[in-house]
Amino acid sequence: MAQTSEPKLISGNANMPLAKAIARRMSLHRGVNVGLVDARVERFNDSEVFVEVFENVRGEDMFIIQPTSNPANDNLMELLVMADALRRSSAARVTAVLPYFGYARQDRRTKARTPITAKLVANMMVGTGIERILTMDLHAAQIQGFFDIPVDNLYASPVFALDIKNEFKDRMGELMVVSPDVGGVARARELAKRINSPLAIVDKRREKPGEIAEMTVIGDVSGKICLIVDDICDTAGTLCKAAEVLLENGAKEVHSYISHGVMSGPAVERVSNSVMKSLVITDSIQPTTAVKQAPNIRIVPTAPIFAQAILNIWNGTSVSSLFDAESLEPIYDGMYNSL
């Protein structure tokens, strides 16, 4: 593929502020103005998605920025229709940038007669002409194998590590990373290694879906500042309960670092009234007004790492280099300049 002068970005309606922030960061990196391709993504009266691209994209390296967050079906259809429009307009390559990959929790058959919807969504994306996926913190790493195209899975943990070292720089020896369930141990261990802290686990037992019967802390959290690490915060019930259990087991403070703030239903109210000192989420999903106004919720931007990842893909250079602190710190320079 012949390399074009600049990568071109286009966005649906799922998270326009993040798309514009990525374009601004790319403009800073490149020293030239990188804007979003002029297009309209609208609905007919019956809610059908309609896309029209107003700029020439023939032979261009296109990046569609569109998390498939709530409303998941609408945002997924926008992504597919945009990809089809670009493919039919002779774009050289179409890359889907999914800061949040919806349907990722349906990655296996947990019961008889249930679907594997993450695989279905992967098939739809590949079938519509998308040639590469760029995402962050997939709920399950094996989802990368659902695609027959390259998948670059970024991690929030390097960014969280920078934030933790900045926020707790005088108390690093008191920190303990906590996984809220056994399934998230690998993710928590990765962050624990980055900040050189011990690891604990909250083991939960469910009697039925959505209801937690019992929680047990594995590890000594007495006198520790606990950092709960997970990929998704949906209704925040498990998260708030885990914070209470940690305090009951002697923790000094509880903070949480979550990659994707779904924050549905009573989540914001639960977090605001919880014993957690803070909940840190990324802007992979566009935060609601309630999330922005919550006193103990803080948002870490992902535009710098996504902008650099897009440039690395376009240049044909390493994306995994962004997992190293030496590569990531300059990208976030100015935000964590006290490090």
Coordinates of C-alpha atoms in Angstrom, one line a residue:
M1 CA 0.0 0.0 0.0
A2 CA 1.4 3.4 -1.0
Q3 CA 1.8 5.6 2.1
T4 CA -0.4 8.7 2.0
S5 CA 0.7 12.1 3.3
E6 CA -1.3 11.8 6.5
P7 CA -3.5 9.3 8.2
K8 CA -7.2 10.3 8.0
L9 CA -9.6 10.1 10.9
I10 CA -13.4 9.8 10.8
S11 CA -15.8 9.5 13.8
G12 CA -19.3 8.4 14.5
N13 CA -21.5 9.8 17.3
A14 CA -20.3 7.4 20.0
N15 CA -17.5 9.6 21.5
M16 CA -16.9 12.7 19.4
P17 CA -14.9 14.5 22.2
L18 CA -12.4 11.7 22.3
A19 CA -12.1 11.6 18.5
K20 CA -11.4 15.4 18.4
A21 CA -8.9 15.0 21.2
I22 CA -7.1 12.3 19.3
A23 CA -7.0 14.5 16.2
R24 CA -5.5 17.4 18.3
R25 CA -2.9 15.1 19.8
M26 CA -1.9 13.9 16.3
S27 CA -1.7 17.5 15.1
L28 CA 0.8 18.1 17.9
H29 CA 2.8 15.0 17.1
R30 CA 2.9 15.7 13.4
G31 CA 3.3 19.4 13.4
V32 CA 0.5 19.7 10.9
N33 CA -3.3 20.0 11.3
V34 CA -5.0 16.6 11.5
G35 CA -8.7 17.0 11.6
L36 CA -11.7 14.7 11.3
V37 CA -12.9 13.9 7.8
D38 CA -16.1 15.9 7.1
A39 CA -19.0 13.5 7.1
R40 CA -22.5 13.2 8.5
V41 CA -23.7 10.2 10.4
E42 CA -27.5 10.5 10.9
R43 CA -30.7 8.6 11.4
F44 CA -33.7 8.3 9.1
N45 CA -37.1 8.7 10.8
D46 CA -37.2 4.9 11.5
S47 CA -33.7 5.1 13.1
E48 CA -31.9 3.6 10.1
V49 CA -28.3 4.8 10.1
F50 CA -27.2 6.9 7.1
V51 CA -23.6 8.0 6.4
E52 CA -22.3 10.4 3.8
V53 CA -18.6 11.3 3.5
F54 CA -18.0 14.7 2.0
E55 CA -14.2 14.4 1.3
N56 CA -12.3 12.3 -1.1
V57 CA -10.8 9.3 0.6
R58 CA -9.6 7.3 -2.4
G59 CA -6.3 5.6 -1.6
E60 CA -6.3 7.0 2.0
D61 CA -5.4 5.2 5.2
M62 CA -8.7 5.6 7.2
F63 CA -9.2 5.3 10.9
I64 CA -12.8 5.1 12.2
I65 CA -13.0 6.2 15.9
Q66 CA -16.1 4.6 17.3
P67 CA -16.4 2.8 20.7
T68 CA -19.4 0.4 20.7
S69 CA -20.7 1.6 24.0
N70 CA -24.3 2.5 25.0
P71 CA -26.4 2.4 22.9
A72 CA -24.3 -0.5 21.7
N73 CA -26.4 -1.6 18.8
D74 CA -26.7 1.9 17.3
N75 CA -23.0 2.6 17.7
L76 CA -22.1 -0.8 16.2
M77 CA -24.3 -0.1 13.2
E78 CA -22.7 3.3 12.7
L79 CA -19.3 1.7 12.7
L80 CA -20.3 -0.9 10.1
V81 CA -22.0 1.6 7.8
M82 CA -19.1 4.0 8.0
A83 CA -16.7 1.1 7.1
D84 CA -18.9 0.2 4.1
A85 CA -19.1 3.8 2.9
L86 CA -15.3 4.1 3.1
R87 CA -14.6 0.7 1.4
R88 CA -17.0 1.7 -1.5
S89 CA -15.2 5.0 -1.7
S90 CA -11.9 3.2 -2.5
A91 CA -10.1 3.9 0.8
A92 CA -6.8 2.0 0.8
R93 CA -7.2 0.6 4.3
V94 CA -9.9 0.9 6.9
T95 CA -8.9 0.5 10.6
A96 CA -11.6 0.5 13.3
V97 CA -10.4 2.3 16.5
L98 CA -12.6 0.9 19.3
P99 CA -11.6 2.5 22.6
Y100 CA -14.3 0.2 24.1
F101 CA -15.3 -3.0 22.4
G102 CA -18.9 -3.7 23.3
Y103 CA -20.3 -7.3 23.5
A104 CA -16.9 -8.4 24.8
R105 CA -18.5 -9.9 27.9
Q106 CA -20.2 -12.5 25.6
D107 CA -17.0 -14.2 24.7
R108 CA -18.0 -17.8 25.5
R109 CA -21.0 -20.0 26.1
T110 CA -21.7 -20.0 29.8
K111 CA -24.9 -22.0 29.5
A112 CA -26.6 -24.2 26.9
R113 CA -28.3 -22.4 24.0
T114 CA -26.5 -19.1 24.4
P115 CA -24.5 -17.2 21.8
I116 CA -20.9 -16.1 21.5
T117 CA -21.8 -12.6 20.5
A118 CA -18.3 -11.2 20.5
K119 CA -17.4 -13.6 17.7
L120 CA -20.5 -12.6 15.8
V121 CA -19.6 -8.9 16.1
A122 CA -16.0 -9.8 14.9
N123 CA -17.4 -11.5 11.9
M124 CA -19.6 -8.5 11.1
M125 CA -16.6 -6.1 11.3
V126 CA -14.4 -8.3 9.1
G127 CA -17.2 -8.8 6.6
T128 CA -17.8 -5.1 6.1
G129 CA -14.3 -4.5 5.0
I130 CA -12.4 -3.5 8.2
E131 CA -8.8 -4.6 7.8
R132 CA -7.4 -3.8 11.3
I133 CA -8.7 -3.3 14.9
L134 CA -7.2 -1.0 17.4
T135 CA -8.8 -1.3 20.9
M136 CA -8.0 -1.0 24.6
D137 CA -8.3 -3.6 27.4
L138 CA -10.4 -6.3 25.8
H139 CA -12.5 -8.0 28.5
A140 CA -10.9 -11.3 27.4
A141 CA -7.6 -11.6 25.6
Q142 CA -8.9 -14.5 23.5
I143 CA -11.2 -12.1 21.6
Q144 CA -8.2 -11.2 19.5
G145 CA -8.5 -14.7 18.0
F146 CA -12.1 -14.1 17.0
F147 CA -10.8 -11.8 14.2
D148 CA -9.0 -13.0 11.1
I149 CA -7.3 -9.6 10.8
P150 CA -4.6 -7.9 12.9
V151 CA -5.8 -6.7 16.4
D152 CA -3.8 -4.2 18.4
N153 CA -4.9 -4.3 22.0
L154 CA -3.6 -1.4 24.0
Y155 CA -3.5 -1.5 27.8
A156 CA -4.6 1.2 30.3
S157 CA -2.2 -0.1 33.0
P158 CA 0.8 1.9 31.8
V159 CA -1.3 5.0 31.9
F160 CA -2.7 4.1 35.3
A161 CA 0.8 3.5 36.5
L162 CA 1.8 7.0 35.6
D163 CA -1.2 8.4 37.3
I164 CA -0.6 6.3 40.5
K165 CA 3.0 7.4 40.7
N166 CA 1.9 11.0 40.4
E167 CA -1.0 10.8 42.8
F168 CA 0.6 8.6 45.5
K169 CA 4.3 9.6 45.0
D170 CA 4.8 10.0 48.7
R171 CA 3.0 6.8 49.7
M172 CA 4.1 4.3 47.2
G173 CA 5.3 1.9 49.9
E174 CA 1.7 1.7 51.3
L175 CA 0.0 0.6 48.1
M176 CA -1.5 -2.8 47.4
V177 CA -3.2 -3.7 44.1
V178 CA -6.4 -5.7 44.4
S179 CA -8.2 -7.8 41.8
P180 CA -12.0 -7.7 42.5
D181 CA -12.2 -11.3 41.2
V182 CA -10.0 -14.3 40.4
G183 CA -10.5 -13.7 36.6
G184 CA -8.9 -10.3 36.7
V185 CA -5.7 -11.4 38.5
A186 CA -3.5 -11.2 35.4
R187 CA -4.6 -7.6 34.8
A188 CA -4.0 -6.6 38.4
R189 CA -0.6 -8.4 38.5
E190 CA 0.5 -6.4 35.4
L191 CA -0.2 -3.1 37.2
A192 CA 1.3 -4.3 40.5
K193 CA 4.6 -5.1 38.7
R194 CA 4.6 -1.7 37.1
I195 CA 4.4 0.1 40.5
N196 CA 6.3 -2.5 42.4
S197 CA 3.5 -3.3 44.9
P198 CA 2.0 -6.5 46.4
L199 CA -1.2 -8.1 45.1
A200 CA -4.4 -9.2 46.8
I201 CA -7.6 -10.8 45.5
V202 CA -11.2 -10.4 46.5
D203 CA -12.9 -13.8 45.8
K204 CA -16.6 -13.6 45.3
R205 CA -19.3 -16.3 45.3
R206 CA -22.6 -15.7 43.5
E207 CA -25.8 -17.6 44.3
K208 CA -27.4 -16.2 41.1
P209 CA -26.4 -13.6 38.4
G210 CA -26.2 -10.1 39.8
E211 CA -26.3 -11.2 43.4
I212 CA -23.1 -11.7 45.5
A213 CA -23.5 -14.1 48.4
E214 CA -20.0 -13.8 49.9
M215 CA -16.7 -12.0 49.4
T216 CA -13.4 -13.2 50.8
V217 CA -10.1 -11.2 50.8
I218 CA -7.0 -13.3 49.8
G219 CA -4.0 -11.5 51.2
D220 CA -3.2 -9.1 54.1
V221 CA -4.5 -5.6 53.4
S222 CA -4.1 -4.3 56.9
G223 CA -2.9 -0.7 56.9
K224 CA -2.6 -0.6 53.1
I225 CA -3.9 1.8 50.5
C226 CA -5.8 -0.6 48.3
L227 CA -6.1 0.0 44.5
I228 CA -8.9 -2.1 42.9
V229 CA -8.1 -2.7 39.3
D230 CA -10.6 -4.0 36.7
D231 CA -11.5 -3.5 33.1
I232 CA -15.3 -2.6 33.3
C233 CA -17.4 -0.8 35.9
D234 CA -21.1 -1.3 34.9
T235 CA -23.5 -0.9 37.8
A236 CA -20.6 -0.6 40.4
G237 CA -22.3 -3.0 42.8
T238 CA -19.4 -5.5 43.0
L239 CA -16.9 -2.6 43.1
C240 CA -18.5 -0.8 46.0
K241 CA -19.1 -4.1 47.9
A242 CA -15.4 -5.0 47.4
A243 CA -14.3 -1.6 48.8
E244 CA -16.4 -2.2 52.0
V245 CA -14.9 -5.7 52.4
L246 CA -11.4 -4.4 52.1
L247 CA -12.0 -1.7 54.8
E248 CA -13.5 -4.4 57.0
N249 CA -10.3 -6.3 56.6
G250 CA -8.1 -3.4 57.8
A251 CA -7.4 -1.4 54.6
K252 CA -6.5 2.3 55.3
E253 CA -8.1 3.6 52.0
V254 CA -9.6 2.2 48.9
H255 CA -9.3 3.7 45.4
S256 CA -10.3 2.1 42.1
Y257 CA -8.8 2.1 38.6
I258 CA -11.2 1.0 35.9
S259 CA -10.4 1.0 32.2
H260 CA -14.0 1.4 30.9
G261 CA -16.6 3.4 32.8
V262 CA -19.8 1.9 31.5
M263 CA -21.5 3.4 34.6
S264 CA -25.1 2.3 33.9
G265 CA -28.1 2.5 36.1
P266 CA -27.3 3.4 39.7
A267 CA -23.5 3.3 39.2
V268 CA -22.8 7.0 39.8
E269 CA -25.0 7.2 42.8
R270 CA -23.4 4.1 44.3
V271 CA -19.9 5.3 43.7
S272 CA -20.7 8.8 45.1
N273 CA -22.1 7.3 48.3
S274 CA -19.5 4.5 48.6
V275 CA -16.5 4.2 51.0
M276 CA -14.1 4.6 48.0
K277 CA -11.9 7.6 48.1
S278 CA -11.8 7.8 44.3
L279 CA -12.7 6.0 41.2
V280 CA -10.4 6.6 38.2
I281 CA -11.7 5.7 34.7
T282 CA -10.6 6.5 31.2
D283 CA -12.6 8.4 28.6
S284 CA -12.8 5.4 26.3
I285 CA -16.6 5.7 26.8
Q286 CA -17.9 9.3 26.7
P287 CA -18.7 10.2 30.3
T288 CA -22.1 11.5 31.2
T289 CA -22.8 14.7 33.0
A290 CA -23.4 12.8 36.2
V291 CA -20.0 11.1 35.9
K292 CA -18.3 14.4 35.3
Q293 CA -20.0 16.0 38.3
A294 CA -19.4 13.1 40.8
P295 CA -17.0 14.3 43.5
N296 CA -15.0 11.1 43.7
I297 CA -14.8 10.1 40.0
R298 CA -11.8 11.2 38.0
I299 CA -11.2 10.7 34.3
V300 CA -7.8 9.9 32.7
P301 CA -7.5 10.8 29.0
T302 CA -6.6 8.1 26.4
A303 CA -6.2 10.4 23.4
P304 CA -2.4 10.6 23.8
I305 CA -1.8 6.8 23.6
F306 CA -4.4 6.3 20.9
A307 CA -3.0 9.1 18.8
Q308 CA 0.5 7.7 19.0
A309 CA -0.8 4.1 18.3
I310 CA -2.5 5.4 15.2
L311 CA 0.6 7.1 14.0
N312 CA 2.7 3.9 14.7
I313 CA 0.2 1.8 12.7
W314 CA 0.3 4.3 9.8
N315 CA 4.1 4.4 9.9
G316 CA 4.5 0.6 10.2
T317 CA 6.3 0.9 13.6
S318 CA 5.8 -0.9 16.9
V319 CA 2.6 -0.5 18.8
S320 CA 3.8 -2.6 21.7
S321 CA 6.5 0.0 22.4
L322 CA 3.8 2.1 24.0
F323 CA 3.6 -0.4 26.8
D324 CA 7.0 0.7 28.1
A325 CA 7.1 3.6 30.5
E326 CA 10.1 5.1 28.6
S327 CA 7.9 5.5 25.5
L328 CA 4.7 6.5 27.3
E329 CA 5.9 9.2 29.7
P330 CA 6.9 11.6 26.9
I331 CA 3.5 11.2 25.3
Y332 CA 1.8 12.2 28.6
D333 CA 4.4 14.9 29.3
G334 CA 2.7 18.0 30.8
M335 CA 0.1 15.9 32.6
Y336 CA 2.5 13.9 34.8
N337 CA 5.5 16.3 34.5
S338 CA 6.2 16.0 38.2
L339 CA 7.5 12.4 37.7

